[in-house]
Tab-separated table of C-alpha atoms in Angstrom:
chain	number	residue	atom	x	y	z
A	1	MET	CA	0.000	0.000	0.000
A	2	PRO	CA	1.369	3.486	-0.833
A	3	ILE	CA	2.817	5.400	2.098
A	4	LYS	CA	0.401	8.281	1.540
A	5	LYS	CA	-2.524	5.913	1.981
A	6	ARG	CA	-1.038	4.549	5.209
A	7	SER	CA	-0.533	8.103	6.449
A	8	ALA	CA	-4.186	8.788	5.624
A	9	GLU	CA	-5.081	5.853	7.883
A	10	THR	CA	-3.042	7.451	10.657
A	11	ARG	CA	-4.932	10.703	10.120
A	12	GLU	CA	-8.214	8.862	10.476
A	13	ILE	CA	-7.031	7.306	13.739
A	14	CYS	CA	-5.945	10.700	15.067
A	15	ALA	CA	-9.319	12.186	14.156
A	16	ARG	CA	-11.160	9.832	16.539
A	17	ALA	CA	-10.607	11.997	19.645
A	18	PRO	CA	-8.784	15.180	20.620
A	19	ILE	CA	-6.463	13.366	23.034
A	20	ILE	CA	-4.528	10.127	22.636
A	21	PRO	CA	-3.598	8.778	26.082
A	22	VAL	CA	0.120	8.024	26.291
A	23	LEU	CA	0.335	5.034	28.614
A	24	VAL	CA	3.215	3.500	30.545
A	25	VAL	CA	1.860	0.194	31.841
A	26	HIS	CA	3.837	-1.550	34.584
A	27	ASP	CA	1.346	-4.272	35.521
A	28	VAL	CA	-0.467	-6.321	32.881
A	29	ALA	CA	-3.376	-6.748	35.298
A	30	HIS	CA	-4.120	-3.039	34.855
A	31	ALA	CA	-4.205	-3.149	31.057
A	32	ARG	CA	-7.759	-4.242	30.352
A	33	PRO	CA	-9.564	-2.168	33.016
A	34	LEU	CA	-7.453	0.860	32.082
A	35	ALA	CA	-8.408	0.515	28.425
A	36	GLU	CA	-12.056	0.034	29.349
A	37	ALA	CA	-12.038	3.149	31.540
A	38	LEU	CA	-10.460	5.339	28.856
A	39	ILE	CA	-12.700	4.060	26.068
A	40	LYS	CA	-15.763	4.526	28.280
A	41	GLY	CA	-14.660	8.117	28.796
A	42	GLY	CA	-14.550	8.772	25.066
A	43	LEU	CA	-10.876	8.210	24.266
A	44	PRO	CA	-10.765	5.127	22.028
A	45	VAL	CA	-7.237	5.560	20.634
A	46	LEU	CA	-4.565	4.388	23.076
A	47	GLU	CA	-0.785	4.535	22.809
A	48	VAL	CA	1.087	2.026	24.976
A	49	THR	CA	4.745	2.970	25.146
A	50	LEU	CA	7.329	0.203	24.910
A	51	ARG	CA	9.082	1.411	28.047
A	52	THR	CA	8.266	-1.414	30.445
A	53	PRO	CA	8.576	-5.213	30.405
A	54	ALA	CA	4.767	-5.388	30.554
A	55	ALA	CA	4.144	-3.215	27.491
A	56	LEU	CA	3.691	-5.895	24.843
A	57	GLU	CA	1.416	-8.011	27.027
A	58	ALA	CA	-0.538	-4.863	27.866
A	59	ILE	CA	-1.044	-4.162	24.166
A	60	ALA	CA	-2.281	-7.722	23.661
A	61	GLU	CA	-4.795	-7.311	26.497
A	62	MET	CA	-5.991	-3.880	25.418
A	63	ALA	CA	-6.366	-4.995	21.809
A	64	GLN	CA	-9.183	-7.273	22.935
A	65	VAL	CA	-11.253	-4.461	24.436
A	66	GLU	CA	-14.197	-3.576	22.218
A	67	GLY	CA	-14.209	-0.104	20.750
A	68	GLY	CA	-10.519	0.565	21.172
A	69	ILE	CA	-7.664	1.197	18.738
A	70	VAL	CA	-4.400	0.308	20.426
A	71	GLY	CA	-1.021	1.408	19.147
A	72	ALA	CA	2.557	1.001	20.271
A	73	GLY	CA	4.674	3.991	21.182
A	74	THR	CA	8.399	4.534	21.491
A	75	LEU	CA	9.121	2.401	18.429
A	76	ILE	CA	12.852	2.713	17.827
A	77	THR	CA	13.991	-0.359	15.886
A	78	PRO	CA	12.635	-2.684	13.197
A	79	GLN	CA	12.355	-5.324	15.924
A	80	ASP	CA	10.026	-3.021	17.850
A	81	VAL	CA	7.743	-2.903	14.812
A	82	SER	CA	7.506	-6.672	14.503
A	83	ARG	CA	6.996	-7.195	18.237
A	84	ALA	CA	4.325	-4.513	18.426
A	85	MET	CA	2.387	-5.937	15.496
A	86	ALA	CA	2.622	-9.457	16.896
A	87	ALA	CA	1.081	-8.131	20.116
A	88	GLY	CA	-1.843	-6.614	18.226
A	89	ALA	CA	-0.843	-2.973	17.739
A	90	ARG	CA	-2.813	-1.287	14.955
A	91	PHE	CA	-0.529	1.712	14.590
A	92	GLY	CA	2.933	2.783	15.668
A	93	VAL	CA	4.367	5.955	17.168
A	94	SER	CA	8.031	6.938	17.197
A	95	PRO	CA	9.848	9.823	18.909
A	96	GLY	CA	11.799	10.430	15.702
A	97	SER	CA	12.358	8.546	12.490
A	98	THR	CA	15.079	6.549	10.803
A	99	ASP	CA	15.046	4.908	7.406
A	100	ALA	CA	15.403	1.481	9.009
A	101	LEU	CA	12.376	2.022	11.262
A	102	LEU	CA	10.183	3.397	8.483
A	103	ASP	CA	11.298	0.681	6.066
A	104	ALA	CA	10.223	-1.961	8.578
A	105	ALA	CA	6.862	-0.327	9.273
A	106	GLU	CA	6.141	0.110	5.585
A	107	ALA	CA	7.093	-3.475	4.776
A	108	ALA	CA	4.837	-4.712	7.582
A	109	GLY	CA	1.942	-2.435	6.640
A	110	LEU	CA	1.862	-0.672	10.017
A	111	PRO	CA	0.401	2.863	9.946
A	112	MET	CA	2.937	5.158	11.573
A	113	LEU	CA	2.911	8.430	13.445
A	114	PRO	CA	6.588	9.337	13.049
A	115	GLY	CA	8.153	12.018	15.192
A	116	ALA	CA	9.543	15.329	13.989
A	117	ALA	CA	10.705	18.380	15.916
A	118	THR	CA	11.963	20.661	13.131
A	119	ALA	CA	10.860	21.886	9.724
A	120	THR	CA	13.644	19.880	8.085
A	121	GLU	CA	12.534	16.642	9.748
A	122	ALA	CA	8.928	17.328	8.797
A	123	MET	CA	9.888	18.083	5.182
A	124	ARG	CA	11.879	14.858	4.894
A	125	LEU	CA	8.943	12.832	6.153
A	126	LEU	CA	6.564	14.676	3.839
A	127	ALA	CA	8.841	13.895	0.886
A	128	ARG	CA	8.616	10.224	1.843
A	129	GLY	CA	4.816	10.378	1.919
A	130	TYR	CA	3.984	11.079	5.560
A	131	ASP	CA	1.671	14.036	6.205
A	132	MET	CA	0.454	13.087	9.720
A	133	LEU	CA	3.325	13.504	12.178
A	134	LYS	CA	4.058	13.507	15.879
A	135	PHE	CA	5.534	16.807	17.115
A	136	PHE	CA	7.922	15.737	19.860
A	137	PRO	CA	9.016	16.832	22.380
A	138	ALA	CA	6.319	19.463	22.000
A	139	GLU	CA	6.922	21.834	24.895
A	140	ALA	CA	10.717	21.560	24.747
A	141	SER	CA	10.592	22.229	20.989
A	142	GLY	CA	8.785	25.536	21.313
A	143	GLY	CA	5.256	24.476	22.125
A	144	ALA	CA	2.176	25.773	20.358
A	145	PRO	CA	3.939	28.872	18.955
A	146	ALA	CA	6.471	26.643	17.178
A	147	LEU	CA	3.731	24.481	15.690
A	148	LYS	CA	1.789	27.569	14.632
A	149	SER	CA	4.844	28.819	12.757
A	150	LEU	CA	4.982	25.583	10.745
A	151	ALA	CA	1.390	25.863	9.547
A	152	ALA	CA	1.989	28.474	6.834
A	153	PRO	CA	5.017	26.928	5.080
A	154	LEU	CA	3.846	23.331	5.570
A	155	PRO	CA	0.031	23.427	5.296
A	156	GLN	CA	-0.077	19.824	4.025
A	157	ILE	CA	1.073	18.414	7.363
A	158	ARG	CA	-1.053	17.726	10.431
A	159	PHE	CA	0.541	17.093	13.804
A	160	CYS	CA	-0.078	15.299	17.083
A	161	PRO	CA	1.961	17.219	19.670
A	162	THR	CA	3.227	15.077	22.545
A	163	GLY	CA	5.620	15.764	25.376
A	164	GLY	CA	4.645	18.214	28.080
A	165	VAL	CA	1.040	18.510	26.921
A	166	ASN	CA	-1.315	18.874	29.877
A	167	PRO	CA	-4.816	20.158	30.703
A	168	ASP	CA	-3.507	23.726	31.005
A	169	ASN	CA	-1.895	23.959	27.568
A	170	ALA	CA	-3.783	21.342	25.525
A	171	GLY	CA	-6.267	23.937	24.317
A	172	SER	CA	-3.529	26.111	22.826
A	173	TYR	CA	-2.370	23.167	20.717
A	174	LEU	CA	-5.816	21.923	19.706
A	175	SER	CA	-6.844	25.398	18.544
A	176	LEU	CA	-4.226	25.291	15.781
A	177	PRO	CA	-5.426	24.345	12.287
A	178	ASN	CA	-2.472	21.988	11.739
A	179	VAL	CA	-3.119	19.969	14.917
A	180	ALA	CA	-5.301	16.874	14.573
A	181	CYS	CA	-5.021	15.745	18.190
A	182	ALA	CA	-2.552	15.733	21.061
A	183	GLY	CA	-0.938	13.034	23.145
A	184	GLY	CA	-1.039	13.230	26.916
A	185	SER	CA	-0.501	11.094	29.985
A	186	TRP	CA	-2.569	13.101	32.474
A	187	VAL	CA	-5.728	11.105	31.772
A	188	ALA	CA	-4.153	8.005	33.329
A	189	PRO	CA	-1.922	9.133	36.209
A	190	ASP	CA	0.147	6.439	37.892
A	191	ASP	CA	-1.458	6.870	41.303
A	192	LEU	CA	-4.971	6.268	39.952
A	193	VAL	CA	-3.834	3.285	37.900
A	194	LYS	CA	-2.062	1.711	40.871
A	195	THR	CA	-5.126	2.086	43.093
A	196	GLY	CA	-7.508	0.963	40.359
A	197	ASP	CA	-9.564	4.153	40.449
A	198	TRP	CA	-11.076	3.499	37.039
A	199	ASP	CA	-14.066	5.780	37.618
A	200	ARG	CA	-11.757	8.745	38.143
A	201	ILE	CA	-9.786	7.842	35.019
A	202	THR	CA	-13.038	7.660	33.065
A	203	ALA	CA	-13.919	11.130	34.346
A	204	LEU	CA	-10.535	12.503	33.260
A	205	ALA	CA	-10.963	10.890	29.854
A	206	ARG	CA	-14.457	12.304	29.482
A	207	ALA	CA	-13.193	15.818	30.184
A	208	ALA	CA	-10.403	15.395	27.652
A	209	SER	CA	-12.722	13.917	25.038
A	210	VAL	CA	-14.719	17.134	24.718
A	211	LEU	CA	-11.773	19.512	24.336
A	212	PRO	CA	-12.502	21.642	21.253
A	213	ARG	CA	-10.395	21.370	18.120
A	214	ALA	CA	-9.909	23.763	15.236
A	215	ALA	CA	-12.457	23.243	12.472
């Protein structure tokens, strides 16, 4: 499948909700109820980062929850792509991009949200066929003003800013015409996950799910 068509699939995934929860799962037992709580709250697209030994099993558990679209984050190597897909990931997210990583994702047919922090990185990905990108690390890279400055010269590209996005600044990102959604971890804080306070997580998700986006 052409890369542009895969990138269009990623755009469709990002259009599902204004916020994609960025999840670091330490205990597989939390995976299913966490996914259920977030989906119930209106956030169906979930990114499980490959930062813990439990991540792949968590993806496998979450992939079975009805109504959800589970992806794998922090993809770095071609091996990460194959392991994530074997676990049931339906899309991949990377902090940056290398030819080896993108080659592997393209060969496997995995829709990707590749990371870019500069105009040059974004242009290189656009030339390859990617027009839905992750802007990372968002706050450290200039935040909403930096993304706003990219809109005029690169109107073809939509972004999902991640990294330092929180309830206080999410609105400034989502108001930009080149932002499709944003990634954030605040909807599933570690303390609530550890105590199994799924109702509170659902409430946080519900609040995030109605954040307004640019038309």
